[in-house]
Amino acid sequence: MRLRPRPGRLRSPSAAAVGPARALASGMGFSALAQIAPLLTNLALTPYLIHRLGLDRFGVWSLILVFLATLTVLDGGVGASLARFYAYHGVRGDQDATGRLVVGSVSVFLGLGALVTGLAALIGPRIVTALDVPPRLTAEAGQLLLVLGPLLTLALISNSAIALLQANARFRSLAAVSAGSCLTYAVAVTAVVHDGHDLLPLALLTTLRYLLVTVGGFAAGARHFRVRRPLLPRSAERRVFVGYASRMQLSGFTVFLNGEIDALVVAVLLPVRYVGIYAAGYQAATALRSLPLYAFPPILTRMTHVYATRQLPGAVGDFHVLQSRWLPAVLTYGTVTIAAVGPAVVVWLGPGLALSGAVAAVLLTGYVVQVAFTGMRTCFVRAIGRPGLETRYSWCSTAVNLALTVPLTMLWGVIGVVLATSIGLVAGSLYLVLLCRRLAGLRDGRLPRRWVPATALAVLTAGGGELLVLRTGWHGALPLLLAGVPVLVGLGVAWALMARDLIRAPRVPERVLLKEETS
């Protein structure tokens, strides 16, 4: 006999979600503030650094940041796994297990930093020689490589402190720590960096910023962990964590191949100044991609709590509730920002770096598809302990990217490099949609009726405003903020038109409700 839900008994998964909706919205707001602080700091300092250092020296600094970002990703998957396990221990109130994870992660990161420092001392000169660095900058580049190890260590440990606060929903404290460290860093950079010979002090100031985040983060999250013997995770805990982290590392390695390797390709094939041109466009595209991702930490925490208490049916229901709002909102945001990013980069850095705007637009197209269709699915597979699906889609994306990089680069240069990355991101995203449908029946609903006219109106509003700002001839961080006004107005108009459809309770598949009721 076929079971049918009884009227009045079944409830939407959103009604049973851990914590009220207001708490989730508050968490998203403070999470956004915590993560937007470094973004705004970089946007404000980039024109200043290009002016003070010169484009060649700024290209060397950008290359060091590429190395740092690459090594941060290639940490064995530890950093990407911490938030999930901190949240899992936190929902059970297991402070001892959390403490062992804190000590274990710090130990791993200290070892990685020492390894990188040793390698930099041994092969640093060869790396500088292999890259197209001007002879007058080789000594400074070698000094920066020696600082890379300590910089990496503090960057990774600060990520552990951030994950601890995120996992325990301490987003207000996280925002305070992040904003304070970034403000201190920005003031120090403008006070210290005055001419073209300040690369080493700039690296030391960056290390100081990570140190402030580390100390502030662990101090704010001290009540959530307890350090007792044994100091390191037990064997059973290590097995579970290493298995999860190894799959996350495979996904992280594809992040390197899909993103950071583009800069390395440019560094090998073109003069080093093109690394700076690419880095500016990459920074603009990743900054705009990051804005929707600010919602991820509280959403991952929520999904992990839901899965810990209501198992797979609860997590599936929670996904459908969140995805029904996420997809149309992100697609509208992405369409508008793709149209606006090219002119915005010219406003930010001047017409001499218009190529950076084209790089940003092409790359952002792939990012938008990726974030819209894989964002909630990534949170879902991590929350239920199935990061292998994320790994599979990441490798699919990487395979397409690597197959296209050389032919497209030969055709269109630096634009071809990012075009290959963008196509790979789209292909991999569609593959993850298929994998999650097979695993748990995850599906995307229809876009709201007013999505097309609302988005078109937003694009016209933002595009017209960008052209008006361009005609003023102003350039720099402050004009960039002015250029953001028409984008915000366009998005506000679009979301106002779609508000009723986005707020309306989504339809959750009947089989999900039946499974949850049975559980």
Short mmCIF file of C-alpha atoms in Angstrom, two decimals:
data_model
loop_
_atom_site.label_atom_id
_atom_site.label_comp_id
_atom_site.label_asym_id
_atom_site.label_seq_id
_atom_site.Cartn_x
_atom_site.Cartn_y
_atom_site.Cartn_z
CA MET A 1 0.00 0.00 0.00
CA ARG A 2 1.35 3.46 -0.92
CA LEU A 3 1.96 5.76 2.00
CA ARG A 4 0.53 9.26 1.88
CA PRO A 5 1.39 12.08 4.23
CA ARG A 6 -1.31 12.99 6.70
CA PRO A 7 -2.49 16.60 6.50
CA GLY A 8 -1.11 18.72 9.30
CA ARG A 9 1.52 16.24 10.41
CA LEU A 10 4.31 16.88 7.96
CA ARG A 11 6.31 20.04 8.10
CA SER A 12 8.80 21.68 5.81
CA PRO A 13 12.42 21.00 6.72
CA SER A 14 12.89 24.73 7.10
CA ALA A 15 10.58 24.66 10.09
CA ALA A 16 12.73 22.10 11.83
CA ALA A 17 16.09 23.65 10.96
CA VAL A 18 18.50 24.20 13.79
CA GLY A 19 18.17 27.77 15.03
CA PRO A 20 15.73 30.36 13.76
CA ALA A 21 15.98 31.95 10.33
CA ARG A 22 16.96 35.20 11.99
CA ALA A 23 20.05 33.57 13.47
CA LEU A 24 21.08 32.27 10.04
CA ALA A 25 20.60 35.71 8.48
CA SER A 26 22.62 37.32 11.27
CA GLY A 27 25.36 34.74 10.78
CA MET A 28 25.46 35.45 7.05
CA GLY A 29 25.71 39.18 7.70
CA PHE A 30 28.63 38.96 10.12
CA SER A 31 30.29 36.25 7.99
CA ALA A 32 30.08 38.61 5.02
CA LEU A 33 31.59 41.41 7.09
CA ALA A 34 34.44 39.15 8.21
CA GLN A 35 35.29 38.10 4.68
CA ILE A 36 34.67 41.39 2.94
CA ALA A 37 37.22 43.17 5.14
CA PRO A 38 40.25 41.54 3.39
CA LEU A 39 38.55 42.09 0.04
CA LEU A 40 38.04 45.80 0.60
CA THR A 41 41.57 46.09 1.97
CA ASN A 42 43.04 44.57 -1.18
CA LEU A 43 40.86 46.69 -3.45
CA ALA A 44 41.95 49.84 -1.65
CA LEU A 45 45.65 48.95 -1.52
CA THR A 46 46.13 47.57 -5.05
CA PRO A 47 46.21 50.97 -6.85
CA TYR A 48 48.44 52.32 -4.07
CA LEU A 49 50.88 49.40 -4.38
CA ILE A 50 50.99 49.59 -8.20
CA HIS A 51 51.77 53.31 -7.95
CA ARG A 52 54.41 52.92 -5.23
CA LEU A 53 56.07 49.70 -6.37
CA GLY A 54 55.69 49.94 -10.14
CA LEU A 55 54.07 47.30 -12.34
CA ASP A 56 57.13 45.01 -12.53
CA ARG A 57 57.68 44.94 -8.77
CA PHE A 58 53.93 44.56 -8.19
CA GLY A 59 54.06 41.60 -10.56
CA VAL A 60 56.74 39.98 -8.37
CA TRP A 61 54.59 40.56 -5.27
CA SER A 62 51.57 39.09 -7.09
CA LEU A 63 53.64 36.04 -7.98
CA ILE A 64 54.58 35.51 -4.31
CA LEU A 65 50.89 35.72 -3.39
CA VAL A 66 50.18 33.11 -6.06
CA PHE A 67 52.76 30.80 -4.43
CA LEU A 68 51.17 31.44 -1.04
CA ALA A 69 47.66 30.72 -2.30
CA THR A 70 48.88 27.55 -4.02
CA LEU A 71 50.65 26.21 -0.93
CA THR A 72 47.68 27.11 1.26
CA VAL A 73 45.47 24.92 -0.92
CA LEU A 74 48.02 22.07 -0.97
CA ASP A 75 47.97 21.48 2.80
CA GLY A 76 46.73 17.90 2.72
CA GLY A 77 43.10 19.01 2.84
CA VAL A 78 43.44 19.88 6.52
CA GLY A 79 42.34 23.51 6.27
CA ALA A 80 39.30 22.73 4.13
CA SER A 81 38.16 19.99 6.54
CA LEU A 82 38.49 21.81 9.85
CA ALA A 83 35.19 23.73 9.75
CA ARG A 84 33.19 20.55 9.21
CA PHE A 85 34.83 18.64 12.08
CA TYR A 86 34.85 21.62 14.44
CA ALA A 87 31.10 21.95 13.83
CA TYR A 88 30.53 18.20 14.28
CA HIS A 89 32.36 18.19 17.63
CA GLY A 90 30.74 21.46 18.64
CA VAL A 91 27.17 20.23 18.22
CA ARG A 92 28.04 17.38 20.60
CA GLY A 93 29.80 19.65 23.08
CA ASP A 94 33.03 17.64 22.81
CA GLN A 95 35.59 20.29 23.77
CA ASP A 96 38.37 17.75 24.25
CA ALA A 97 38.05 16.44 20.68
CA THR A 98 38.02 20.01 19.39
CA GLY A 99 41.16 20.77 21.41
CA ARG A 100 42.96 17.76 19.98
CA LEU A 101 42.01 18.92 16.48
CA VAL A 102 43.33 22.43 17.19
CA VAL A 103 46.69 21.10 18.44
CA GLY A 104 46.93 18.58 15.60
CA SER A 105 46.21 21.14 12.88
CA VAL A 106 48.71 23.64 14.30
CA SER A 107 51.37 20.90 14.43
CA VAL A 108 50.78 19.98 10.79
CA PHE A 109 50.96 23.61 9.70
CA LEU A 110 54.21 24.22 11.58
CA GLY A 111 55.73 21.21 9.83
CA LEU A 112 54.57 22.44 6.40
CA GLY A 113 56.02 25.88 7.05
CA ALA A 114 59.39 24.44 8.03
CA LEU A 115 59.41 22.26 4.91
CA VAL A 116 58.66 25.20 2.62
CA THR A 117 61.35 27.32 4.29
CA GLY A 118 63.94 24.60 3.71
CA LEU A 119 62.93 24.13 0.08
CA ALA A 120 63.01 27.87 -0.53
CA ALA A 121 66.55 28.07 0.79
CA LEU A 122 67.65 25.19 -1.46
CA ILE A 123 65.89 25.88 -4.75
CA GLY A 124 64.76 29.50 -4.44
CA PRO A 125 67.45 30.86 -6.79
CA ARG A 126 66.53 28.29 -9.44
CA ILE A 127 62.85 29.29 -9.20
CA VAL A 128 63.73 32.96 -9.70
CA THR A 129 65.94 32.09 -12.66
CA ALA A 130 63.21 29.95 -14.28
CA LEU A 131 60.73 32.83 -14.18
CA ASP A 132 60.93 35.95 -16.33
CA VAL A 133 61.92 38.24 -13.46
CA PRO A 134 63.93 41.38 -14.42
CA PRO A 135 67.57 41.09 -13.22
CA ARG A 136 67.22 44.14 -10.98
CA LEU A 137 64.45 42.36 -9.02
CA THR A 138 65.99 38.90 -8.61
CA ALA A 139 67.49 39.65 -5.19
CA GLU A 140 64.19 40.92 -3.81
CA ALA A 141 62.33 37.94 -5.26
CA GLY A 142 64.80 35.59 -3.55
CA GLN A 143 64.26 37.33 -0.20
CA LEU A 144 60.50 37.00 -0.54
CA LEU A 145 60.79 33.27 -1.20
CA LEU A 146 62.68 32.86 2.09
CA VAL A 147 59.83 34.60 3.95
CA LEU A 148 57.25 32.37 2.25
CA GLY A 149 57.55 29.57 4.85
CA PRO A 150 56.68 31.67 7.94
CA LEU A 151 54.02 33.47 5.92
CA LEU A 152 52.45 30.15 4.95
CA THR A 153 52.55 28.83 8.53
CA LEU A 154 50.68 31.79 9.98
CA ALA A 155 48.23 31.89 7.08
CA LEU A 156 47.27 28.26 7.66
CA ILE A 157 47.05 28.57 11.45
CA SER A 158 44.89 31.68 11.08
CA ASN A 159 42.57 29.62 8.87
CA SER A 160 42.25 27.10 11.72
CA ALA A 161 41.25 29.89 14.10
CA ILE A 162 38.73 31.21 11.57
CA ALA A 163 37.24 27.72 11.06
CA LEU A 164 36.83 27.33 14.83
CA LEU A 165 34.77 30.52 15.06
CA GLN A 166 32.73 29.67 11.95
CA ALA A 167 31.91 26.16 13.15
CA ASN A 168 30.59 27.48 16.47
CA ALA A 169 28.59 30.29 14.87
CA ARG A 170 30.81 32.99 16.42
CA PHE A 171 30.47 35.22 13.38
CA ARG A 172 30.27 38.46 15.33
CA SER A 173 33.65 37.75 16.94
CA LEU A 174 35.06 36.65 13.60
CA ALA A 175 33.99 39.92 11.99
CA ALA A 176 35.68 41.92 14.75
CA VAL A 177 38.94 39.97 14.43
CA SER A 178 38.99 40.19 10.64
CA ALA A 179 38.14 43.89 10.46
CA GLY A 180 40.65 44.80 13.17
CA SER A 181 43.52 42.92 11.54
CA CYS A 182 42.77 44.36 8.10
CA LEU A 183 42.55 47.91 9.39
CA THR A 184 45.88 47.51 11.19
CA TYR A 185 47.44 46.05 8.03
CA ALA A 186 46.15 48.82 5.75
CA VAL A 187 47.39 51.59 8.05
CA ALA A 188 50.79 49.91 8.39
CA VAL A 189 51.21 49.43 4.63
CA THR A 190 50.46 53.07 3.85
CA ALA A 191 52.87 54.12 6.61
CA VAL A 192 55.76 51.82 5.59
CA VAL A 193 55.57 51.31 1.80
CA HIS A 194 56.71 54.51 0.10
CA ASP A 195 59.03 53.55 -2.74
CA GLY A 196 59.94 50.61 -4.94
CA HIS A 197 62.22 48.87 -2.45
CA ASP A 198 59.68 47.88 0.18
CA LEU A 199 58.73 44.35 -0.89
CA LEU A 200 60.29 42.66 2.16
CA PRO A 201 58.59 45.01 4.66
CA LEU A 202 55.32 44.40 2.79
CA ALA A 203 55.73 40.65 3.29
CA LEU A 204 56.49 41.13 6.99
CA LEU A 205 53.36 43.27 7.40
CA THR A 206 51.30 40.54 5.73
CA THR A 207 52.73 38.06 8.23
CA LEU A 208 51.71 40.40 11.04
CA ARG A 209 48.13 40.46 9.76
CA TYR A 210 47.90 36.66 9.87
CA LEU A 211 49.39 36.69 13.36
CA LEU A 212 46.71 39.10 14.58
CA VAL A 213 43.97 36.87 13.12
CA THR A 214 45.51 33.79 14.77
CA VAL A 215 45.79 35.29 18.24
CA GLY A 216 42.43 37.05 18.10
CA GLY A 217 40.61 34.03 16.66
CA PHE A 218 41.83 31.49 19.19
CA ALA A 219 41.28 33.95 22.03
CA ALA A 220 37.67 34.52 20.94
CA GLY A 221 37.05 30.77 20.49
CA ALA A 222 38.84 29.62 23.64
CA ARG A 223 35.62 28.50 25.33
CA HIS A 224 34.92 25.99 22.55
CA PHE A 225 38.00 23.80 23.01
CA ARG A 226 39.97 22.31 25.87
CA VAL A 227 43.58 21.15 25.64
CA ARG A 228 44.21 17.95 27.62
CA ARG A 229 46.26 14.83 27.18
CA PRO A 230 46.38 13.23 24.72
CA LEU A 231 47.22 16.40 22.85
CA LEU A 232 46.79 14.95 19.36
CA PRO A 233 43.69 13.26 17.88
CA ARG A 234 43.25 9.59 18.75
CA SER A 235 43.85 6.94 16.09
CA ALA A 236 40.14 6.54 15.28
CA GLU A 237 39.73 10.30 14.98
CA ARG A 238 42.80 10.52 12.76
CA ARG A 239 41.50 7.82 10.43
CA VAL A 240 38.18 9.56 9.91
CA PHE A 241 39.77 12.98 9.52
CA VAL A 242 42.55 11.82 7.19
CA GLY A 243 40.05 10.01 4.97
CA TYR A 244 37.90 13.12 4.71
CA ALA A 245 40.88 15.46 4.31
CA SER A 246 42.48 13.36 1.59
CA ARG A 247 39.38 13.72 -0.56
CA MET A 248 39.26 17.43 0.19
CA GLN A 249 42.91 17.69 -0.86
CA LEU A 250 42.12 16.17 -4.22
CA SER A 251 39.47 18.84 -4.65
CA GLY A 252 41.90 21.49 -3.42
CA PHE A 253 44.52 20.42 -5.93
CA THR A 254 42.05 21.08 -8.72
CA VAL A 255 41.57 24.60 -7.32
CA PHE A 256 45.30 25.06 -7.93
CA LEU A 257 45.08 23.67 -11.45
CA ASN A 258 41.97 25.71 -12.32
CA GLY A 259 43.11 29.00 -10.80
CA GLU A 260 46.65 29.51 -9.62
CA ILE A 261 48.26 27.64 -12.51
CA ASP A 262 46.93 30.31 -14.87
CA ALA A 263 49.24 32.83 -13.26
CA LEU A 264 52.15 30.40 -13.50
CA VAL A 265 51.44 29.83 -17.21
CA VAL A 266 51.44 33.59 -17.76
CA ALA A 267 54.67 33.94 -15.75
CA VAL A 268 56.45 31.32 -17.86
CA LEU A 269 55.25 32.45 -21.29
CA LEU A 270 55.00 36.23 -20.91
CA PRO A 271 56.97 39.06 -19.24
CA VAL A 272 56.39 39.31 -15.50
CA ARG A 273 54.30 42.48 -15.85
CA TYR A 274 51.56 40.35 -17.41
CA VAL A 275 51.32 38.47 -14.14
CA GLY A 276 50.24 41.75 -12.56
CA ILE A 277 47.74 42.38 -15.37
CA TYR A 278 46.32 38.89 -14.93
CA ALA A 279 46.37 39.21 -11.12
CA ALA A 280 44.31 42.40 -11.21
CA GLY A 281 41.61 40.77 -13.35
CA TYR A 282 41.73 37.58 -11.30
CA GLN A 283 41.41 39.61 -8.09
CA ALA A 284 38.35 41.44 -9.42
CA ALA A 285 36.66 38.20 -10.57
CA THR A 286 37.39 36.28 -7.37
CA ALA A 287 36.28 39.24 -5.25
CA LEU A 288 32.89 39.30 -6.97
CA ARG A 289 32.64 35.52 -6.75
CA SER A 290 33.41 35.69 -3.04
CA LEU A 291 30.43 37.88 -2.14
CA PRO A 292 27.83 35.07 -2.42
CA LEU A 293 30.28 32.63 -0.82
CA TYR A 294 30.20 34.67 2.39
CA ALA A 295 26.97 32.82 3.17
CA PHE A 296 28.71 29.43 3.10
CA PRO A 297 30.15 29.20 6.65
CA PRO A 298 26.79 29.63 8.46
CA ILE A 299 25.03 27.45 5.88
CA LEU A 300 27.60 24.67 6.22
CA THR A 301 27.32 24.90 10.00
CA ARG A 302 23.52 24.70 9.76
CA MET A 303 23.55 21.75 7.34
CA THR A 304 26.07 19.87 9.48
CA HIS A 305 23.87 20.37 12.55
CA VAL A 306 20.79 19.27 10.61
CA TYR A 307 22.55 16.16 9.35
CA ALA A 308 23.86 15.34 12.84
CA THR A 309 20.34 15.51 14.30
CA ARG A 310 18.01 14.49 11.44
CA GLN A 311 20.31 12.48 9.14
CA LEU A 312 20.13 12.45 5.34
CA PRO A 313 16.39 13.20 4.82
CA GLY A 314 16.69 16.35 6.91
CA ALA A 315 19.76 17.51 5.00
CA VAL A 316 18.03 16.88 1.65
CA GLY A 317 15.02 18.88 2.71
CA ASP A 318 17.20 21.70 3.95
CA PHE A 319 19.01 21.77 0.60
CA HIS A 320 15.75 22.23 -1.34
CA VAL A 321 14.68 25.07 0.94
CA LEU A 322 17.97 26.93 0.53
CA GLN A 323 18.57 26.21 -3.17
CA SER A 324 15.14 27.59 -4.17
CA ARG A 325 16.33 31.02 -3.03
CA TRP A 326 20.02 30.65 -3.84
CA LEU A 327 19.79 29.85 -7.56
CA PRO A 328 17.76 32.84 -8.83
CA ALA A 329 19.52 35.29 -6.52
CA VAL A 330 23.02 34.20 -7.59
CA LEU A 331 22.18 34.05 -11.30
CA THR A 332 20.83 37.61 -11.18
CA TYR A 333 23.84 38.81 -9.21
CA GLY A 334 26.22 37.05 -11.62
CA THR A 335 24.61 38.38 -14.79
CA VAL A 336 24.76 41.96 -13.53
CA THR A 337 28.35 41.77 -12.29
CA ILE A 338 29.61 40.13 -15.50
CA ALA A 339 28.22 43.09 -17.43
CA ALA A 340 29.75 45.61 -15.00
CA VAL A 341 33.16 44.16 -14.13
CA GLY A 342 35.00 45.25 -17.29
CA PRO A 343 34.20 48.96 -16.96
CA ALA A 344 34.67 48.73 -13.18
CA VAL A 345 38.26 47.51 -13.56
CA VAL A 346 39.02 50.45 -15.88
CA VAL A 347 37.55 52.83 -13.29
CA TRP A 348 39.64 51.12 -10.61
CA LEU A 349 43.05 50.90 -12.33
CA GLY A 350 42.82 53.11 -15.42
CA PRO A 351 42.55 52.43 -19.17
CA GLY A 352 46.07 51.02 -19.29
CA LEU A 353 44.76 47.87 -17.56
CA ALA A 354 41.62 47.41 -19.65
CA LEU A 355 42.86 43.90 -20.50
CA SER A 356 42.47 43.03 -16.82
CA GLY A 357 38.77 43.88 -17.16
CA ALA A 358 38.37 41.42 -20.02
CA VAL A 359 40.17 38.74 -17.98
CA ALA A 360 37.79 39.38 -15.09
CA ALA A 361 34.64 39.18 -17.25
CA VAL A 362 35.58 35.87 -18.88
CA LEU A 363 36.63 34.28 -15.61
CA LEU A 364 33.59 35.55 -13.73
CA THR A 365 31.26 33.88 -16.23
CA GLY A 366 32.53 30.46 -15.22
CA TYR A 367 32.51 31.40 -11.54
CA VAL A 368 28.85 32.43 -11.66
CA VAL A 369 27.72 29.11 -13.10
CA GLN A 370 29.87 27.27 -10.57
CA VAL A 371 28.59 29.17 -7.53
CA ALA A 372 24.93 29.07 -8.61
CA PHE A 373 24.75 25.33 -9.25
CA THR A 374 27.41 23.88 -6.93
CA GLY A 375 27.29 26.25 -3.95
CA MET A 376 24.54 24.56 -1.94
CA ARG A 377 25.55 21.15 -3.27
CA THR A 378 29.09 21.65 -1.99
CA CYS A 379 27.74 22.48 1.48
CA PHE A 380 25.47 19.44 1.27
CA VAL A 381 28.13 16.87 0.34
CA ARG A 382 30.53 18.24 2.96
CA ALA A 383 27.87 18.21 5.66
CA ILE A 384 26.90 14.58 5.03
CA GLY A 385 30.55 13.46 4.84
CA ARG A 386 30.70 12.78 1.08
CA PRO A 387 33.43 15.15 -0.16
CA GLY A 388 34.40 12.56 -2.76
CA LEU A 389 31.60 13.91 -4.98
CA GLU A 390 33.17 17.35 -4.81
CA THR A 391 36.49 15.80 -5.75
CA ARG A 392 35.01 14.06 -8.80
CA TYR A 393 33.41 17.21 -10.18
CA SER A 394 36.58 19.21 -9.49
CA TRP A 395 38.69 16.76 -11.46
CA CYS A 396 36.20 16.83 -14.32
CA SER A 397 36.54 20.61 -14.41
CA THR A 398 40.33 20.34 -14.30
CA ALA A 399 40.50 17.81 -17.12
CA VAL A 400 38.47 20.05 -19.43
CA ASN A 401 40.56 23.06 -18.42
CA LEU A 402 43.90 21.35 -19.08
CA ALA A 403 42.72 20.01 -22.43
CA LEU A 404 41.75 23.48 -23.63
CA THR A 405 44.46 25.68 -22.08
CA VAL A 406 47.20 25.28 -24.71
CA PRO A 407 45.08 25.60 -27.89
CA LEU A 408 43.05 28.54 -26.52
CA THR A 409 46.19 30.28 -25.25
CA MET A 410 47.77 29.96 -28.70
CA LEU A 411 44.67 31.57 -30.20
CA TRP A 412 43.91 34.38 -27.73
CA GLY A 413 46.81 34.71 -25.29
CA VAL A 414 45.92 35.54 -21.70
CA ILE A 415 42.20 35.63 -22.55
CA GLY A 416 42.51 32.07 -23.86
CA VAL A 417 43.99 30.96 -20.53
CA VAL A 418 41.00 32.17 -18.52
CA LEU A 419 38.51 31.06 -21.18
CA ALA A 420 39.75 27.48 -20.76
CA THR A 421 39.30 27.80 -17.00
CA SER A 422 35.78 29.18 -17.39
CA ILE A 423 34.66 26.40 -19.75
CA GLY A 424 36.09 23.81 -17.38
CA LEU A 425 34.18 25.28 -14.43
CA VAL A 426 30.90 25.10 -16.34
CA ALA A 427 31.46 21.48 -17.38
CA GLY A 428 32.42 20.38 -13.88
CA SER A 429 29.44 22.16 -12.31
CA LEU A 430 26.98 20.34 -14.54
CA TYR A 431 28.65 17.06 -13.61
CA LEU A 432 28.15 17.72 -9.87
CA VAL A 433 24.45 18.44 -10.51
CA LEU A 434 24.18 14.98 -12.09
CA LEU A 435 26.09 13.27 -9.27
CA CYS A 436 23.92 14.81 -6.54
CA ARG A 437 20.73 13.91 -8.39
CA ARG A 438 21.86 10.28 -8.48
CA LEU A 439 22.92 10.30 -4.82
CA ALA A 440 19.99 11.99 -3.09
CA GLY A 441 17.56 13.25 -5.71
CA LEU A 442 18.68 16.88 -5.43
CA ARG A 443 16.95 19.02 -8.04
CA ASP A 444 16.67 22.68 -9.00
CA GLY A 445 13.25 24.29 -9.23
CA ARG A 446 12.13 26.72 -11.89
CA LEU A 447 13.30 30.30 -11.84
CA PRO A 448 10.73 32.89 -10.69
CA ARG A 449 8.33 34.22 -13.33
CA ARG A 450 9.83 37.69 -13.13
CA TRP A 451 13.46 36.59 -13.25
CA VAL A 452 14.12 37.52 -16.90
CA PRO A 453 12.62 41.05 -16.89
CA ALA A 454 14.02 41.77 -13.42
CA THR A 455 17.53 40.70 -14.41
CA ALA A 456 17.41 42.55 -17.73
CA LEU A 457 16.37 45.76 -15.96
CA ALA A 458 19.20 45.31 -13.45
CA VAL A 459 21.77 44.86 -16.24
CA LEU A 460 20.60 48.00 -18.05
CA THR A 461 20.68 50.02 -14.83
CA ALA A 462 24.14 48.83 -13.84
CA GLY A 463 25.59 49.14 -17.35
CA GLY A 464 24.29 52.66 -17.86
CA GLY A 465 25.63 53.76 -14.50
CA GLU A 466 29.07 52.28 -15.21
CA LEU A 467 29.31 54.20 -18.49
CA LEU A 468 28.45 57.45 -16.71
CA VAL A 469 31.19 56.86 -14.12
CA LEU A 470 33.68 56.04 -16.90
CA ARG A 471 32.98 59.37 -18.59
CA THR A 472 34.11 61.25 -15.49
CA GLY A 473 37.69 60.06 -16.08
CA TRP A 474 38.17 59.30 -12.36
CA HIS A 475 40.28 56.31 -11.32
CA GLY A 476 41.16 54.63 -8.02
CA ALA A 477 39.52 52.96 -5.04
CA LEU A 478 37.04 55.75 -4.28
CA PRO A 479 35.75 56.01 -7.88
CA LEU A 480 35.43 52.21 -7.79
CA LEU A 481 33.06 52.55 -4.85
CA LEU A 482 31.07 55.08 -6.88
CA ALA A 483 30.94 52.60 -9.77
CA GLY A 484 29.43 50.07 -7.40
CA VAL A 485 26.39 52.27 -6.73
CA PRO A 486 24.54 51.56 -10.03
CA VAL A 487 25.26 47.85 -9.59
CA LEU A 488 23.67 47.90 -6.14
CA VAL A 489 20.71 49.89 -7.45
CA GLY A 490 20.18 47.41 -10.29
CA LEU A 491 20.38 44.43 -7.97
CA GLY A 492 18.03 46.09 -5.50
CA VAL A 493 15.45 46.66 -8.23
CA ALA A 494 15.73 43.08 -9.47
CA TRP A 495 15.44 41.49 -6.04
CA ALA A 496 12.51 43.77 -5.16
CA LEU A 497 10.66 42.52 -8.24
CA MET A 498 11.41 38.88 -7.34
CA ALA A 499 10.97 39.24 -3.57
CA ARG A 500 7.53 37.64 -3.39
CA ASP A 501 8.66 34.57 -5.33
CA LEU A 502 11.89 34.23 -3.29
CA ILE A 503 10.15 34.55 0.08
CA ARG A 504 7.37 32.13 -0.81
CA ALA A 505 7.88 28.73 0.87
CA PRO A 506 9.44 26.34 -1.66
CA ARG A 507 7.80 23.10 -2.61
CA VAL A 508 9.72 20.22 -1.05
CA PRO A 509 9.41 16.86 -2.84
CA GLU A 510 6.86 14.60 -1.15
CA ARG A 511 9.28 11.68 -0.86
CA VAL A 512 11.66 13.90 1.18
CA LEU A 513 8.89 14.72 3.64
CA LEU A 514 7.90 11.06 3.91
CA LYS A 515 11.50 10.00 4.62
CA GLU A 516 11.90 12.69 7.25
CA GLU A 517 8.60 11.75 8.93
CA THR A 518 9.68 8.11 8.99
CA SER A 519 13.02 9.07 10.55
#
